[in-house]
């Protein structure tokens, strides 16, 4: 049998990449139609491959792929593999505690477990179209639950288990979930997160939730609310392992995933069944060049899009073996990742620059004591990777013998957009490099014109739809139009800035809007400001990101107080308030108390200027004379902390 999964849509040489790219732009519809037809199980063909209008008018804006087609994504991720690879491992589970035995879950076990979980959901009232919130630790049950929702046509909304009660209740309420799946607790390093306690607090302000299914993971003492809460293990035991897949329309909702926005309110990005399935399978196979038998490990949490697309749906739809890790990189010591690579003979390893940077500062013996010779491909995702971190990864982990794919994409894009293809197209340190065939990026200048020269720098947009693009923001199509389609006519605006070199390679320079990426997590500055402003002494605040050696970016808060200049206790209280309401990761590293914030005449805080000051770049503040209060700029510079 041939090793690479043969398909004429998976590039195996640079020339083939170029040929596919050409085909995909010359006739995108034929390209996607041929790939989709060849590679998946459909119950019915689509009537119309693509119908779209990229308009800033919400009434006019819409994207539909494979309209009229019928499918269930779990049949493509599970059932179709059973005949040939029922006994092959689908999921390797490595627990937080290295002493806990790893699990090897075969495709046929996965099928049974997903079906049982699906029947458990049904027995607790779940039905097609319901939104179900998953607030869970990284155990196999989370993967089963994601797939079980998809099996019965319910919409999953996974909320990262590090989020606070307020963040959880906002998300549960926004999409009116009627079911919440959680656990008594979650292991993270030497701590246990009290997931059930946080859920109880969150649900005090939610009236939509009827049932809570609680996984016993940590044997923690928790309260069960009679009539609302049931134990996962008891319900699971009662459920049958046969559950026919609900037949879905290609454009039915598959999941909602919340991501930070530039107002305080998170955006529920909506992904649909057909297009998402097609693109995550396509991108997984092309980017990582997965071969039969490979052990693939993506270190993300399923609470982020990376986990959805490249722990669960991408790898399983390709019949791969995907490793799920419950723990953290630092427990029991900073060598844990490398210990897991050695233990499971991982071939493909995909992680975030922030993890690489923090592991690079450790005692090298934690790396060298492990045999990493199984590795053949490395990947990064989440933020720009700096040269130093790239070189460390290449030398010490890849032993200068593994391609590194620097994959640029977003929650909104559903799948990887710009990257090299492992061992097929060239990687260039700090560059994401080239778009996948089917993806048409462009750079726009400040006046809204496309930069047509080969080399250039501007705002990164995408000119043509791709199958896994988010279809809307749940409950707010207007906001979807405003955020992504109003900056540049007829194009999807990513919010990122990028440079392009003469050979067409892209280097992502970072967000140009009000999102800060701290340790790979997307944080909305406005959300943090809203919390700071709740402090009784705070008049106003502006939160920006500034470059940080380990975290990539860190949070800097400029705060004005109500008629007092006291700062000692206030700054401490602000930090505590933010940590408690939004989670410790959002805590401002620096807080500067100032008497004024630079504003436009219409009263908008000029975060652009504050961003420069926070970064220590006072030279290029631009024209400040148009400000309402130009005099305050000098004071802010002097008071920089
Ligand atoms: C997958 C994910 C999206 C934002 C995106 C960028 C940044 C992601 C890279 C990157 C430079 C990369 N989804 N980003 N990957 N920047 N190089 N390879 O991270 O929705 O959470 O974040 O992350 O700014 O817009 S996300």
Short mmCIF file of C-alpha atoms and ligand atoms in Angstrom, two decimals, residues 259 304-306 350 380-385 406-412 418 432 494-496 508-511 517 520-522, ligand 1:
data_model
loop_
_atom_site.label_atom_id
_atom_site.label_comp_id
_atom_site.label_asym_id
_atom_site.label_seq_id
_atom_site.Cartn_x
_atom_site.Cartn_y
_atom_site.Cartn_z
CA UNK A 259 -13.65 34.51 19.90
CA UNK A 304 -9.74 26.73 20.67
CA UNK A 305 -10.31 26.44 16.93
CA UNK A 306 -6.95 24.71 16.54
CA UNK A 350 2.16 21.07 16.18
CA UNK A 380 3.48 26.39 14.80
CA UNK A 381 0.26 28.35 15.07
CA UNK A 382 -1.28 31.27 16.89
CA UNK A 383 1.04 34.22 16.46
CA UNK A 384 4.08 35.33 14.55
CA UNK A 385 7.14 33.28 15.50
CA UNK A 406 4.23 28.16 10.24
CA UNK A 407 0.47 28.05 9.79
CA UNK A 408 -1.47 31.31 9.62
CA UNK A 409 -5.23 31.15 10.11
CA UNK A 410 -8.07 32.23 12.38
CA UNK A 411 -11.15 31.01 14.24
CA UNK A 412 -13.06 32.70 11.43
CA UNK A 418 -1.18 30.45 4.59
CA UNK A 432 3.98 31.78 6.95
CA UNK A 494 -8.59 39.44 8.46
CA UNK A 495 -7.66 42.17 10.94
CA UNK A 496 -4.00 41.28 10.44
CA UNK A 508 2.23 38.14 9.14
CA UNK A 509 3.11 41.18 11.23
CA UNK A 510 0.22 41.03 13.71
CA UNK A 511 -3.22 42.43 14.51
CA UNK A 517 -2.60 37.84 21.58
CA UNK A 520 -1.33 32.44 21.93
CA UNK A 521 -4.70 33.41 23.42
CA UNK A 522 -6.83 36.03 21.72
C1 LIG B 1 -5.57 29.59 14.73
C2 LIG B 1 -5.72 30.79 15.60
C3 LIG B 1 -6.14 34.31 14.98
C4 LIG B 1 -5.03 35.32 14.95
C5 LIG B 1 -4.67 35.75 13.56
C6 LIG B 1 -3.24 36.22 13.75
C7 LIG B 1 -2.69 35.25 14.77
C8 LIG B 1 -2.42 32.86 14.02
C9 LIG B 1 -0.45 32.90 13.09
C10 LIG B 1 -0.77 34.20 13.53
C11 LIG B 1 1.22 34.98 12.71
C12 LIG B 1 0.81 32.70 12.43
N1 LIG B 1 -6.96 31.35 15.62
N2 LIG B 1 -1.99 34.13 14.11
N3 LIG B 1 -1.49 32.10 13.42
N4 LIG B 1 0.06 35.24 13.33
N5 LIG B 1 1.60 33.78 12.26
N6 LIG B 1 1.21 31.50 12.01
O1 LIG B 1 -4.78 31.21 16.21
O2 LIG B 1 -8.65 33.10 16.04
O3 LIG B 1 -7.31 32.34 17.89
O4 LIG B 1 -6.33 33.78 16.27
O5 LIG B 1 -3.83 34.75 15.47
O6 LIG B 1 -3.22 37.52 14.31
O7 LIG B 1 -5.54 36.75 13.10
S1 LIG B 1 -7.38 32.65 16.51
#
